[in-house]
Amino acid sequence: MTKIIKTLTIAGSDSSGGAGIQADLKTFEEYGTYGFSALTTIVTMDPDKGWHHNVYPIDATIVAEQLKTIFAGGPVDAMKTGMLGSVDIVRVVEQAIKENHQTNVVIDPVMVCKGEDEVLNPESAHAIRDLLLPLATVVTPNLFEAGVLSGLGKLSSIEDMKEAARLIHDLGARNVVVKGGKALGGDRAVDVFYNGADYTIFEADKIEPATNHGAGCTFAAAITGGLANGLPIHEAVAKAKDFVLAAIRAGYIFNEYVGPVFHGGYRLNR
Ligand code: PXL
């Protein structure tokens, strides 16, 4: 029988297809894994209101039931979290990870969608910090999220990113990737990886940013796929960088508001 490699995402639905659970499941497939999903929120975008995002959290008891279904088959090879939507949902996720002795846990601490600049829900952000970071194999905050989790506020240099990574590691995450992306000034896209001992700086040229919707979710899902396949964390992150860069390059313009990545870009380039 084929050995099935299992991956799980606990995240929101992005009906526009580029981010959220849609990004995760497509990426899991590209990594040759069998994807499970527990839906936490439904996000809609309104073309009549400048693509305003509406976020509808699902009742935490229904999230718990989904996780009970999934873990009835035992722990998965690796999992990730994305948009969680409420403190109660964060608690349910914490409990499921602990009860099922789940390892290879990627926490993507989603606090905002691109283009929206208010923290979705500050209490959820704090719950992720306090309850999920101690369980994280790796956490993947963007510049904004790293500022919130570390308490440093606005980060504007590589030195700031390193300091934030160290503080976030101190909160219990075993590995931290602070994604500078296009938010950091300069002409390079810089990510800082910290494992508690050493820093690695991942750098790439900044590329045409119009087709990057879903890049953050796809990056975390790619790390999850790599870990599920047995890659060491550093290699999983390095491959995920290549994977997401190819996905951005292969992205398309959906409408006047959004350009999603194409999750199959890495495969098509080979
Ligand atoms: O990119 C952040 C994000 C995460 N999860 C869901 C989303 C978005 C942004 O649109 O819709 C479900």
XYZ file of N, CA and C and ligand atoms in Angstrom:
822
model
N 0.840 -1.203 0.000
C 0.000 0.000 0.000
C 0.878 1.258 0.000
N 0.426 2.298 -0.681
C 1.166 3.566 -0.674
C 1.221 4.100 0.746
N 2.374 4.624 1.122
C 2.454 5.304 2.421
C 1.842 6.684 2.253
N 0.807 6.963 3.026
C 0.151 8.271 2.952
C 0.793 9.196 3.973
N 1.193 10.372 3.508
C 1.740 11.391 4.399
C 0.627 12.394 4.678
N 0.276 12.541 5.964
C -0.886 13.367 6.318
C -0.499 14.764 6.755
N -1.228 15.753 6.243
C -1.059 17.142 6.669
C -2.424 17.691 7.078
N -2.404 18.678 7.940
C -3.657 19.266 8.435
C -3.530 20.783 8.485
N -4.576 21.464 8.024
C -4.658 22.906 8.240
C -5.892 23.230 9.069
N -5.696 24.120 10.037
C -6.805 24.656 10.834
C -6.836 26.138 10.491
N -7.767 26.548 9.643
C -7.691 27.894 9.074
C -9.035 28.328 8.515
N -9.052 29.548 7.996
C -10.279 30.107 7.441
C -10.407 29.824 5.952
N -11.639 29.997 5.458
C -11.884 29.830 4.021
C -11.748 31.173 3.316
N -10.890 31.233 2.318
C -10.796 32.398 1.437
C -11.450 32.002 0.127
N -12.695 32.436 -0.041
C -13.435 32.042 -1.249
C -12.725 32.471 -2.515
N -11.861 33.499 -2.422
C -11.150 33.952 -3.621
C -10.002 33.014 -3.983
N -9.764 32.000 -3.134
C -8.958 30.859 -3.545
C -7.461 30.932 -3.342
N -6.924 32.139 -3.060
C -5.464 32.253 -2.994
C -4.888 31.986 -1.629
N -5.626 32.375 -0.571
C -5.115 32.283 0.801
C -5.910 31.219 1.567
N -5.751 31.227 2.889
C -6.569 30.376 3.755
C -6.444 28.895 3.430
N -7.510 28.202 3.777
C -7.556 26.752 3.648
C -7.362 26.300 2.198
N -7.808 27.162 1.265
C -7.653 26.823 -0.152
C -6.166 26.788 -0.513
N -5.404 27.793 -0.053
C -3.960 27.823 -0.300
C -3.290 26.607 0.323
N -3.719 26.294 1.539
C -3.061 25.225 2.294
C -3.264 23.866 1.616
N -4.505 23.575 1.258
C -4.789 22.255 0.662
C -4.110 22.109 -0.696
N -4.091 23.189 -1.475
C -3.408 23.118 -2.786
C -1.913 22.873 -2.580
N -1.342 23.570 -1.600
C 0.095 23.423 -1.330
C 0.397 22.022 -0.795
N -0.438 21.536 0.091
C -0.237 20.176 0.624
C -0.205 19.153 -0.519
N -1.097 19.346 -1.484
C -1.163 18.442 -2.645
C 0.151 18.515 -3.435
N 0.648 19.736 -3.622
C 1.911 19.905 -4.369
C 3.061 19.195 -3.671
N 2.979 19.065 -2.370
C 4.021 18.368 -1.603
C 3.756 16.861 -1.516
N 2.790 16.391 -2.278
C 2.520 14.953 -2.321
C 1.879 14.402 -1.059
N 1.213 15.276 -0.305
C 0.627 14.825 0.962
C -0.901 14.812 0.889
N -1.499 14.154 1.866
C -2.951 14.019 1.952
C -3.447 15.059 2.966
N -4.174 16.069 2.486
C -4.544 17.190 3.343
C -5.880 17.014 4.051
N -5.864 17.307 5.340
C -7.094 17.414 6.134
C -7.323 18.890 6.444
N -8.590 19.258 6.739
C -8.843 20.654 7.100
C -9.922 20.765 8.159
N -9.709 21.702 9.079
C -10.737 22.102 10.032
C -10.969 23.599 9.796
N -12.198 23.938 9.440
C -12.533 25.314 9.066
C -12.877 26.155 10.302
N -12.267 27.330 10.403
C -12.453 28.179 11.586
C -13.290 29.426 11.314
N -13.188 29.930 10.088
C -13.875 31.180 9.729
C -14.209 31.110 8.243
N -15.161 31.920 7.853
C -15.409 32.102 6.420
C -15.171 33.581 6.133
N -14.332 33.855 5.141
C -14.011 35.238 4.789
C -14.601 35.536 3.417
N -15.324 36.667 3.347
C -15.817 37.108 2.043
C -15.223 38.475 1.753
N -15.089 38.798 0.491
C -14.559 40.086 0.077
C -15.606 40.752 -0.801
N -15.876 42.034 -0.512
C -16.981 42.712 -1.186
C -16.484 43.652 -2.289
N -16.710 43.284 -3.561
C -16.261 44.134 -4.672
C -16.975 45.488 -4.708
N -18.135 45.576 -4.056
C -18.858 46.853 -4.035
C -18.345 47.791 -2.954
N -17.477 47.269 -2.064
C -16.933 48.106 -0.990
C -15.423 48.059 -0.997
N -14.842 48.164 -2.178
C -13.386 48.225 -2.292
C -12.688 46.974 -1.788
N -13.360 45.815 -1.917
C -12.793 44.515 -1.500
C -12.669 44.422 0.024
N -13.569 45.075 0.731
C -13.603 44.971 2.186
C -13.793 43.514 2.595
N -13.015 43.077 3.593
C -13.111 41.689 4.061
C -14.130 41.571 5.194
N -15.020 40.616 5.098
C -15.903 40.251 6.215
C -15.439 38.909 6.747
N -15.278 38.820 8.056
C -14.785 37.583 8.662
C -15.873 36.990 9.553
N -16.307 35.773 9.239
C -17.357 35.102 10.008
C -16.785 33.889 10.736
N -16.508 34.005 12.030
C -15.975 32.852 12.768
C -17.035 31.758 12.904
N -16.574 30.537 12.957
C -17.446 29.378 13.157
C -17.444 29.059 14.654
N -18.545 28.548 15.139
C -18.628 28.206 16.558
C -17.494 27.250 16.956
N -16.853 27.565 18.085
C -15.683 26.781 18.516
C -16.019 25.301 18.719
N -17.265 25.007 19.124
C -17.623 23.584 19.327
C -17.602 22.832 17.989
N -17.898 23.541 16.903
C -17.880 22.881 15.581
C -16.430 22.669 15.119
N -15.559 23.594 15.505
C -14.125 23.394 15.216
C -13.633 22.171 15.991
N -14.056 22.061 17.257
C -13.648 20.920 18.083
C -14.140 19.601 17.465
N -15.353 19.606 16.937
C -15.887 18.376 16.318
C -15.092 17.990 15.082
N -14.700 18.996 14.296
C -13.898 18.699 13.102
C -12.572 18.065 13.513
N -11.970 18.611 14.568
C -10.665 18.093 15.000
C -10.806 16.679 15.571
N -11.928 16.427 16.228
C -12.175 15.082 16.749
C -12.255 14.082 15.584
N -12.939 14.487 14.528
C -13.032 13.644 13.322
C -11.641 13.342 12.771
N -10.855 14.399 12.596
C -9.537 14.271 11.958
C -8.606 13.415 12.815
N -8.563 13.692 14.108
C -7.612 12.986 14.980
C -8.094 11.572 15.339
N -9.312 11.220 14.892
C -9.764 9.833 15.059
C -8.837 8.881 14.306
N -8.075 9.426 13.344
C -7.089 8.615 12.623
C -5.695 8.750 13.208
N -5.571 9.329 14.394
C -4.254 9.528 15.008
C -3.652 10.849 14.576
N -2.478 11.192 15.136
C -1.853 12.460 14.775
C -1.453 12.481 13.295
N -1.317 13.662 12.730
C -0.892 13.791 11.331
C 0.630 13.986 11.294
N 1.209 13.919 10.103
C 2.673 14.052 10.013
C 3.126 15.488 10.273
N 2.283 16.457 9.907
C 2.556 17.863 10.247
C 1.264 18.642 10.092
N 1.155 19.726 10.849
C -0.050 20.559 10.763
C 0.308 22.041 10.815
N -0.632 22.850 10.376
C -0.471 24.297 10.502
C -1.764 24.925 10.983
N -1.630 26.130 11.543
C -2.808 26.943 11.820
C -2.702 28.226 10.998
N -3.879 28.779 10.652
C -3.925 30.077 9.956
C -4.854 30.996 10.724
N -5.788 31.620 10.031
C -6.736 32.512 10.705
C -7.597 31.695 11.671
N -7.646 32.119 12.936
C -8.376 31.313 13.925
C -9.688 31.957 14.367
N -9.776 33.258 14.381
C -11.083 33.903 14.478
C -11.654 34.200 15.850
N -11.290 33.425 16.874
C -11.780 33.741 18.223
C -10.880 33.090 19.267
N -10.927 33.623 20.470
C -10.136 33.061 21.568
C -10.584 31.625 21.850
N -11.902 31.383 21.778
C -12.395 30.023 22.048
C -11.834 29.027 21.038
N -11.729 29.457 19.786
C -11.162 28.559 18.765
C -9.684 28.308 19.065
N -8.960 29.336 19.482
C -7.543 29.147 19.844
C -7.431 28.114 20.968
N -8.322 28.189 21.934
C -8.296 27.228 23.054
C -8.553 25.801 22.578
N -9.513 25.672 21.666
C -9.838 24.339 21.114
C -8.616 23.764 20.391
N -7.922 24.617 19.649
C -6.741 24.169 18.887
C -5.635 23.748 19.853
N -5.430 24.544 20.890
C -4.403 24.211 21.889
C -4.680 22.827 22.489
N -5.941 22.620 22.860
C -6.321 21.349 23.496
C -6.120 20.167 22.560
N -6.507 20.345 21.295
C -6.392 19.237 20.325
C -4.929 18.863 20.111
N -4.050 19.862 20.037
C -2.617 19.582 19.831
C -2.083 18.790 21.026
N -2.463 19.232 22.216
C -1.945 18.577 23.427
C -2.506 17.162 23.575
N -3.822 17.046 23.446
C -4.473 15.743 23.681
C -4.006 14.687 22.699
N -3.689 15.121 21.492
C -3.324 14.153 20.455
C -1.814 14.024 20.280
N -1.075 14.666 21.174
C 0.395 14.612 21.129
C 0.909 14.924 19.725
N 0.307 15.947 19.139
C 0.664 16.329 17.766
C 2.016 17.044 17.759
N 2.909 16.594 16.888
C 4.204 17.276 16.721
C 4.243 17.907 15.326
N 5.349 18.545 14.976
C 5.462 19.263 13.686
C 4.310 20.259 13.516
N 4.296 21.224 14.419
C 3.208 22.208 14.462
C 3.710 23.560 13.927
N 3.128 24.004 12.815
C 3.482 25.299 12.214
C 2.387 26.295 12.579
N 2.763 27.343 13.288
C 1.780 28.368 13.660
C 2.006 29.604 12.782
N 1.020 29.877 11.910
C 1.049 31.122 11.129
C 0.106 32.074 11.860
N 0.665 33.051 12.582
C -0.184 33.859 13.481
C -0.935 34.960 12.729
N -1.876 34.542 11.893
C -2.595 35.485 11.015
C -3.359 36.508 11.853
N -3.059 37.773 11.633
C -3.757 38.837 12.372
C -4.487 39.791 11.444
N -4.029 39.879 10.217
C -4.672 40.779 9.255
C -4.627 40.123 7.886
N -5.542 40.509 7.023
C -5.416 40.133 5.626
C -4.704 41.275 4.921
N -4.040 40.962 3.825
C -3.355 42.015 3.069
C -4.326 43.115 2.712
N -3.901 44.338 2.842
C -4.762 45.446 2.458
C -5.665 45.906 3.592
N -5.799 45.091 4.612
C -6.611 45.481 5.769
C -5.611 45.780 6.877
N -5.732 46.898 7.566
C -4.647 47.171 8.499
C -5.018 47.144 9.980
N -6.205 46.677 10.291
C -6.512 46.544 11.714
C -6.316 45.106 12.163
N -5.779 44.930 13.354
C -5.667 43.569 13.873
C -7.081 43.028 13.959
N -7.270 41.822 13.377
C -8.597 41.210 13.314
C -9.260 41.230 14.668
N -8.461 40.854 15.667
C -9.027 40.594 16.971
C -7.854 40.494 17.945
N -7.587 41.575 18.680
C -6.394 41.595 19.538
C -6.387 40.480 20.579
N -7.575 40.105 21.089
C -7.599 39.029 22.101
C -7.122 37.713 21.495
N -7.537 37.446 20.248
C -7.085 36.208 19.598
C -5.576 36.240 19.404
N -5.050 37.413 19.063
C -3.597 37.530 18.858
C -2.866 37.199 20.154
N -3.392 37.675 21.256
C -2.747 37.390 22.541
C -2.899 35.921 22.929
N -4.057 35.340 22.595
C -4.266 33.917 22.892
C -3.300 33.060 22.066
N -3.083 33.437 20.821
C -2.115 32.694 19.987
C -0.735 32.784 20.645
N -0.379 33.967 21.079
C 0.927 34.162 21.729
C 1.057 33.289 22.987
N 0.028 33.321 23.820
C 0.147 32.668 25.127
C -0.093 31.151 25.071
N -0.999 30.708 24.178
C -1.396 29.298 24.194
C -0.744 28.474 23.090
N -0.493 29.088 21.932
C 0.000 28.284 20.798
C 1.510 28.392 20.578
N 2.107 29.540 20.866
C 3.564 29.638 20.621
C 4.354 28.588 21.405
N 3.949 28.280 22.652
C 4.703 27.242 23.379
C 4.608 25.859 22.732
N 3.650 25.667 21.814
C 3.475 24.353 21.164
C 4.085 24.344 19.757
N 4.626 25.484 19.343
C 5.022 25.642 17.939
C 6.402 25.058 17.648
N 6.473 24.221 16.621
C 7.764 23.827 16.060
C 8.371 25.047 15.391
N 7.521 25.776 14.691
C 7.959 27.007 14.027
C 6.778 27.963 13.946
N 7.049 29.247 14.100
C 6.031 30.280 13.941
C 6.506 31.231 12.837
N 5.548 31.708 12.006
C 5.907 32.456 10.800
C 5.241 33.834 10.737
N 5.540 34.723 11.685
C 4.910 36.046 11.640
C 5.469 36.925 10.514
N 4.594 37.761 9.939
C 5.112 38.816 9.061
C 5.608 39.953 9.959
N 6.053 41.037 9.329
C 6.675 42.116 10.090
C 5.714 42.683 11.142
N 4.479 42.883 10.725
C 3.463 43.430 11.622
C 3.188 42.474 12.791
N 2.970 41.198 12.454
C 2.645 40.200 13.488
C 3.814 40.007 14.456
N 5.032 40.065 13.934
C 6.217 39.923 14.795
C 6.307 41.092 15.770
N 5.913 42.282 15.314
C 5.894 43.453 16.194
C 4.894 43.280 17.333
N 3.727 42.708 17.013
C 2.699 42.483 18.033
C 3.141 41.386 19.005
N 3.599 40.239 18.478
C 3.946 39.101 19.342
C 5.120 39.437 20.259
N 6.101 40.154 19.713
C 7.299 40.468 20.504
C 7.064 41.626 21.451
N 6.013 42.424 21.182
C 5.765 43.621 21.966
C 6.622 44.796 21.542
N 7.403 44.629 20.455
C 8.296 45.708 20.031
C 7.593 46.765 19.181
N 6.361 46.442 18.711
C 5.659 47.407 17.860
C 6.249 47.423 16.465
N 6.363 48.604 15.896
C 6.792 48.681 14.494
C 8.252 48.262 14.317
N 8.485 47.328 13.407
C 9.841 46.852 13.124
C 10.281 47.459 11.800
N 11.508 48.005 11.769
C 11.891 48.643 10.511
C 13.309 48.325 10.046
N 13.952 47.336 10.651
C 15.293 46.972 10.184
C 15.530 45.489 10.437
N 16.595 44.974 9.862
C 16.937 43.563 10.093
C 17.295 43.360 11.561
N 17.937 44.344 12.167
C 18.254 44.235 13.603
C 16.971 44.112 14.433
N 15.948 44.927 14.089
C 14.643 44.818 14.770
C 14.059 43.420 14.603
N 14.168 42.884 13.389
C 13.597 41.560 13.102
C 14.295 40.484 13.936
N 15.616 40.621 14.064
C 16.382 39.651 14.873
C 15.966 39.709 16.336
N 15.815 40.929 16.832
C 15.405 41.119 18.230
C 14.004 40.525 18.459
N 13.101 40.781 17.509
C 11.740 40.234 17.613
C 11.795 38.705 17.595
N 12.603 38.141 16.713
C 12.704 36.676 16.602
C 13.182 36.084 17.926
N 14.140 36.742 18.553
C 14.664 36.248 19.835
C 13.577 36.297 20.913
N 12.846 37.412 20.973
C 11.783 37.545 21.978
C 10.667 36.525 21.747
N 10.343 36.265 20.475
C 9.279 35.302 20.152
C 9.749 33.885 20.484
N 11.027 33.625 20.261
C 11.592 32.331 20.674
C 11.463 32.162 22.187
N 11.716 33.230 22.913
C 11.584 33.190 24.381
C 10.150 32.879 24.830
N 9.163 33.171 23.967
C 7.766 32.870 24.308
C 7.461 31.383 24.138
N 8.404 30.615 23.602
C 8.220 29.169 23.557
C 8.283 28.531 22.182
N 8.235 29.345 21.117
C 8.324 28.762 19.768
C 9.758 28.278 19.538
N 9.913 27.035 19.056
C 11.272 26.491 18.935
C 12.038 27.095 17.763
N 11.323 27.479 16.728
C 11.943 28.155 15.580
C 11.042 29.313 15.168
N 11.659 30.375 14.665
C 10.898 31.571 14.301
C 11.363 32.038 12.918
N 10.409 32.323 12.039
C 10.749 33.002 10.786
C 10.006 34.326 10.774
N 10.733 35.431 10.843
C 10.107 36.750 10.698
C 10.224 37.137 9.227
N 9.049 37.322 8.596
C 9.016 37.584 7.158
C 9.009 39.090 6.901
N 10.107 39.582 6.365
C 10.176 41.005 6.041
C 9.344 41.328 4.816
N 9.411 40.414 3.841
C 8.641 40.562 2.598
C 8.797 41.938 2.000
N 7.698 42.430 1.443
C 7.787 43.743 0.802
C 7.606 44.875 1.814
N 7.211 44.528 3.066
C 6.959 45.561 4.068
C 8.236 46.248 4.556
N 9.356 45.513 4.497
C 10.627 46.103 4.930
C 11.162 46.955 3.780
N 11.721 48.123 4.107
C 12.250 48.993 3.060
C 13.398 48.331 2.298
N 13.850 48.973 1.229
C 14.977 48.432 0.465
C 14.519 47.591 -0.708
N 15.488 47.105 -1.503
C 15.110 46.394 -2.724
C 15.247 44.875 -2.586
N 15.525 44.404 -1.356
C 15.618 42.964 -1.122
C 14.470 42.512 -0.230
N 13.937 41.325 -0.486
C 12.963 40.703 0.422
C 13.775 39.874 1.410
N 13.691 40.231 2.688
C 14.546 39.603 3.696
C 13.690 38.899 4.749
N 14.001 37.641 5.014
C 13.378 36.914 6.121
C 14.468 36.535 7.108
N 14.133 36.587 8.391
C 15.087 36.208 9.439
C 14.612 34.918 10.088
N 15.461 33.890 10.051
C 15.164 32.602 10.688
C 16.022 32.481 11.939
N 15.405 32.069 13.046
C 16.141 31.924 14.310
C 15.716 30.628 14.987
N 16.689 29.822 15.393
C 16.374 28.527 16.011
C 16.752 28.488 17.494
N 17.005 29.647 18.057
C 17.377 29.692 19.469
C 18.878 29.761 19.661
N 19.632 29.455 18.590
C 21.092 29.527 18.671
C 21.659 30.415 17.565
N 21.180 30.180 16.342
C 21.748 30.891 15.184
C 20.665 31.590 14.377
N 21.092 32.672 13.738
C 20.223 33.371 12.793
C 20.631 32.986 11.374
N 19.625 32.803 10.502
C 19.904 32.713 9.072
C 19.101 33.810 8.399
N 19.751 34.546 7.528
C 19.038 35.576 6.777
C 18.750 35.016 5.389
N 17.475 34.922 5.043
C 17.087 34.507 3.693
C 16.796 35.770 2.895
N 17.432 35.890 1.750
C 17.261 37.092 0.940
C 16.886 36.743 -0.480
N 16.039 37.572 -1.071
C 15.733 37.426 -2.500
C 15.471 38.820 -3.038
N 15.569 38.973 -4.370
C 15.174 40.244 -4.971
C 13.692 40.446 -4.745
N 13.291 41.682 -4.462
C 11.857 41.970 -4.430
C 11.341 41.845 -5.854
N 10.217 41.134 -6.001
C 9.694 40.969 -7.356
C 8.336 41.630 -7.458
N 7.852 41.751 -8.674
C 6.539 42.326 -8.981
C 5.520 41.855 -7.922
N 5.052 42.764 -7.071
C 4.259 42.332 -5.920
C 2.772 42.169 -6.201
N 2.343 42.322 -7.461
C 0.899 42.365 -7.723
C 0.215 41.019 -7.531
N 0.949 39.940 -7.576
C 0.308 38.621 -7.480
C 0.798 37.870 -6.255
N 0.631 38.515 -5.088
C 1.121 37.869 -3.862
C 0.015 37.562 -2.847
N -1.246 37.671 -3.227
C -2.300 37.317 -2.282
C -2.195 35.821 -1.963
N -2.097 35.508 -0.692
C -1.984 34.105 -0.278
C -0.553 33.662 -0.045
N 0.406 34.573 -0.269
C 1.820 34.173 -0.141
C 2.152 33.696 1.280
N 1.618 34.380 2.283
C 1.934 34.018 3.670
C 1.401 32.641 4.031
N 0.147 32.384 3.683
C -0.466 31.072 3.962
C 0.292 29.982 3.214
N 0.612 30.271 1.956
C 1.293 29.281 1.114
C 2.676 28.954 1.678
N 3.374 29.974 2.173
C 4.702 29.761 2.768
C 4.604 28.823 3.984
N 3.671 29.112 4.878
C 3.525 28.272 6.081
C 3.067 26.862 5.711
N 2.185 26.760 4.710
C 1.717 25.438 4.270
C 2.874 24.651 3.646
N 3.753 25.357 2.937
C 4.900 24.686 2.305
C 5.874 24.181 3.380
N 6.074 24.962 4.430
C 6.919 24.474 5.533
C 6.286 23.203 6.120
N 4.962 23.234 6.289
C 4.240 22.073 6.826
C 4.441 20.849 5.925
N 4.325 21.062 4.617
C 4.538 19.968 3.666
C 5.952 19.418 3.746
N 6.919 20.304 3.912
C 8.312 19.877 4.027
C 8.546 19.071 5.297
N 8.035 19.558 6.412
C 8.190 18.834 7.687
C 7.509 17.459 7.606
N 6.320 17.426 6.988
C 5.591 16.152 6.869
C 6.413 15.138 6.080
N 7.171 15.640 5.107
C 8.017 14.776 4.283
C 9.358 14.466 4.941
N 9.552 14.943 6.169
C 10.755 14.584 6.914
C 11.928 15.529 6.748
N 11.718 16.674 6.096
C 12.826 17.632 5.977
C 13.132 18.238 7.344
N 14.419 18.469 7.657
C 14.754 19.246 8.847
C 14.222 20.670 8.685
N 13.961 21.342 9.803
C 13.265 22.630 9.757
C 13.956 23.643 8.833
N 15.275 23.722 8.912
C 15.988 24.718 8.111
C 15.780 24.475 6.613
N 15.832 23.200 6.215
C 15.611 22.861 4.799
C 14.160 23.072 4.395
N 13.247 22.786 5.327
C 11.818 22.985 5.035
C 11.537 24.464 4.771
N 12.193 25.342 5.552
C 12.001 26.788 5.366
C 12.631 27.242 4.053
N 13.840 26.765 3.771
C 14.528 27.172 2.542
C 13.729 26.736 1.313
N 13.206 25.509 1.339
C 12.424 25.039 0.181
C 11.117 25.821 0.067
N 10.505 26.139 1.220
C 9.249 26.900 1.213
C 9.445 28.281 0.591
N 10.620 28.882 0.827
C 10.939 30.180 0.202
C 10.902 30.045 -1.316
N 11.579 29.019 -1.844
C 11.596 28.798 -3.299
C 10.183 28.528 -3.816
N 9.444 27.736 -3.033
C 8.087 27.344 -3.445
C 7.186 28.576 -3.572
N 7.275 29.477 -2.583
C 6.359 30.625 -2.574
C 6.792 31.661 -3.618
N 8.088 31.783 -3.847
C 8.576 32.692 -4.886
C 8.050 32.250 -6.261
N 8.111 30.954 -6.502
C 7.595 30.415 -7.775
C 6.085 30.628 -7.865
N 5.401 30.516 -6.727
C 3.938 30.695 -6.715
C 3.566 32.151 -7.003
N 4.360 33.093 -6.463
C 4.098 34.522 -6.738
C 4.343 34.798 -8.225
N 5.465 34.277 -8.739
C 5.810 34.510 -10.151
C 4.745 33.955 -11.087
N 4.107 32.855 -10.668
C 3.106 32.201 -11.520
C 1.693 32.709 -11.233
N 1.575 33.719 -10.366
C 0.254 34.213 -9.964
C -0.456 34.932 -11.103
N -1.681 35.347 -10.834
C -2.472 35.995 -11.888
C -3.317 37.102 -11.280
N -3.801 37.974 -12.134
C -4.663 39.062 -11.678
C -6.110 38.581 -11.729
N -6.748 38.507 -10.554
C -8.120 38.012 -10.453
C -9.115 39.110 -10.825
N -8.882 40.306 -10.273
C -9.712 41.459 -10.626
C -8.920 42.716 -10.261
N -9.578 43.863 -10.208
C -8.834 45.103 -9.947
C -8.268 45.160 -8.529
N -8.743 44.266 -7.644
C -8.329 44.349 -6.236
C -7.262 43.342 -5.838
N -7.263 42.202 -6.484
C -6.440 41.129 -5.927
C -5.778 40.274 -7.000
N -4.524 39.908 -6.705
C -3.779 38.999 -7.557
C -3.261 37.846 -6.712
N -3.903 36.695 -6.786
C -3.462 35.545 -5.986
C -2.206 34.889 -6.559
N -1.462 34.233 -5.696
C -0.363 33.369 -6.146
C -0.994 32.154 -6.829
N -0.189 31.449 -7.643
C -0.623 30.154 -8.158
C 0.230 29.076 -7.495
N -0.436 28.220 -6.740
C 0.267 27.270 -5.869
C 1.010 26.189 -6.633
N 0.696 26.048 -7.915
C 1.390 25.036 -8.724
C 2.625 25.581 -9.428
N 2.986 26.818 -9.146
C 4.101 27.459 -9.863
C 5.417 26.713 -9.768
N 5.734 26.191 -8.597
C 7.001 25.501 -8.363
C 7.096 24.252 -9.242
N 5.994 23.518 -9.306
C 5.957 22.291 -10.135
C 6.107 22.644 -11.605
N 5.437 23.696 -12.044
C 5.445 24.032 -13.474
C 6.814 24.530 -13.933
N 7.576 25.078 -13.007
C 8.905 25.594 -13.349
C 9.963 24.508 -13.454
N 9.640 23.315 -12.989
C 10.688 22.294 -12.911
C 10.914 21.641 -14.257
O -3.700 36.208 3.997
C -4.336 36.154 5.217
C -5.592 35.351 5.151
C -5.657 34.176 5.874
N -6.747 33.389 5.896
C -7.851 33.733 5.203
C -7.862 34.902 4.449
C -6.713 35.742 4.420
C -6.722 36.976 3.626
O -7.550 37.214 2.811
O -8.972 35.227 3.753
C -9.033 32.832 5.248
